[in-house]
Amino acid sequence: MDLGKFVMQVLFFCFCMLVQLNSCYCSKKESSILLTLKAQHISSMSIPKAPNRVAFHHNVSLTVSLTVGSPPQQVTMVLDTGSELSWLHCNRTPNTLSLFNPQLSTSYSPVPCSSPTCRTRTRDFTVPVSCDPKNLCHAILSYADASSVEGNLATDTFAVENSSMPGLVFGSMDSGSSSTPEEDAKTTGLIGMNRGSLSFVSQMGFRQFSYCISGRDSSGVLLFGAANFPWLGPLKYTPLIQMSTPLPYFDRVAYTVQLEGIKVSDTVLPLPKSVFVPDHTGAGQTMVDSGTQFTFLLGPVYTALKNEFVKQTRGVLRLLNEPNFVFQGAMDLCYLVELSRATLPPLPAVALMFQGAEMSVAGEKLLYKVPGATRGTDGIYCFTFGNSDLLGIEAYVIGHHHQQNIWVEFDLAQSRLGWAEVRCDLASQRLGLGH
């Protein structure tokens, strides 16, 4: 299940990343590459590498600016921890404003279907690869929002500032369909960051990466490598779940953790732990996905959370009470809030309880103002947890909205996910990546 491009919506956050390199990719010493992130609203190699700062945007996704090819061509790619293969639009269409032109790159090389890359390293693709009439490795990537892209695998040089990664495998896509063509036209492609062998982070050879997204002043950080900063407190860790046996509904290369419970304020939802455990088909895994904006829970858990949140906010928030108003097709708990109000009233925090750690969702992260939706002098705000069942998704998905102002570390070396609450705008300043 690939949720990377899922949940595209009108609000697009653009994270422009300024790269400041502490060391060369070719260095054998572990070091870091740190990038500045800025968000603004618009419509809608096997050698160990050092940590790197990379630039990325986000529109419900995070995006990165890098160069590809020789001579280099500037591209903008959606950063997606829920996808494996990175890909670029390589054929101009009426909806493609930005593309990569392979004919202008002397380092571009298509991947033949007889190659080991095509035959063995694509095993985790949801749609098996095939051979095109020229005997090139052909791939079709489909996403949960019914969009898809199609083209051939190829290799080329990807570069961040003066550091380059030659021979990186990616998808050279020449066709596709999109449920949000206007938004997709703003980017050149997608950069896959999951645990698959062809993901960007796997091919780069980094065993750790982190990001910190600010919800305050649109700044943030993306770091490849270890985060050894004195101002960053100890991280809370939960193990990444591995599944060796292929199951029909379990994504083996996703960043999967074990959700064990949820509480609202001090009230733990009265649910058995078994509802959070994947079943014999693999349905019910919990994934951390930067390509999804909000958090989605399976039906019974969502209903229990919704009922408890309504109970604890009675007299504090006014329900919209319009059964047909369902934001993004899965978020049906919405409220009326006066447009004149500067801040939301105090709300009970929701804590996601994982093995060994908790992630708190509090304050303004609990409600999202629906753009352009009003009722008289009121705006409409929706609860930022949705119902996976309404989307036909057999999984729990932790989106990036609930990761704001949290330093999130993906530690592949020790197979764990860590986090600590931090002001991400201040983290940018401390790292010399401020405005």
CSV table of C-alpha atoms in Angstrom, one decimal, residues 259 262 264 269 271 275-276 295-310 325-327 329-335 382-390 395-396:
chain,number,residue,atom,x,y,z
A,259,LEU,CA,0.4,1.7,18.1
A,262,ILE,CA,-4.9,6.3,22.5
A,264,VAL,CA,-7.8,11.9,25.4
A,269,LEU,CA,-9.9,4.7,25.1
A,271,LEU,CA,-10.2,-0.6,23.4
A,275,VAL,CA,-7.4,-3.7,17.5
A,276,PHE,CA,-4.0,-2.0,16.8
A,295,THR,CA,-3.7,11.1,10.7
A,296,PHE,CA,-6.1,8.3,9.8
A,297,LEU,CA,-7.4,5.5,12.1
A,298,LEU,CA,-9.3,2.3,11.4
A,299,GLY,CA,-13.1,2.7,11.9
A,300,PRO,CA,-13.7,1.3,15.4
A,301,VAL,CA,-10.7,3.2,16.8
A,302,TYR,CA,-11.6,6.5,15.0
A,303,THR,CA,-15.2,6.2,16.3
A,304,ALA,CA,-14.1,5.7,19.9
A,305,LEU,CA,-11.7,8.7,19.7
A,306,LYS,CA,-14.3,10.9,18.1
A,307,ASN,CA,-16.9,10.1,20.8
A,308,GLU,CA,-14.5,10.8,23.6
A,309,PHE,CA,-13.2,14.0,22.1
A,310,VAL,CA,-16.8,15.2,21.6
A,325,PHE,CA,-20.0,17.7,5.4
A,326,VAL,CA,-17.0,15.3,5.4
A,327,PHE,CA,-13.6,17.1,4.9
A,329,GLY,CA,-13.7,12.3,2.4
A,330,ALA,CA,-12.7,11.0,5.8
A,331,MET,CA,-12.9,13.7,8.4
A,332,ASP,CA,-16.5,14.1,9.6
A,333,LEU,CA,-16.0,15.7,13.0
A,334,CYS,CA,-16.2,19.4,12.4
A,335,TYR,CA,-16.9,22.5,14.4
A,382,CYS,CA,-12.3,19.9,11.4
A,383,PHE,CA,-10.7,17.3,13.8
A,384,THR,CA,-7.4,16.4,12.3
A,385,PHE,CA,-7.9,12.6,12.7
A,386,GLY,CA,-9.8,10.8,10.0
A,387,ASN,CA,-11.5,7.5,9.3
A,388,SER,CA,-9.4,5.1,7.2
A,389,ASP,CA,-12.4,3.0,6.4
A,390,LEU,CA,-14.0,5.9,4.5
A,395,ALA,CA,-4.0,0.9,7.9
A,396,TYR,CA,-3.3,3.5,10.5
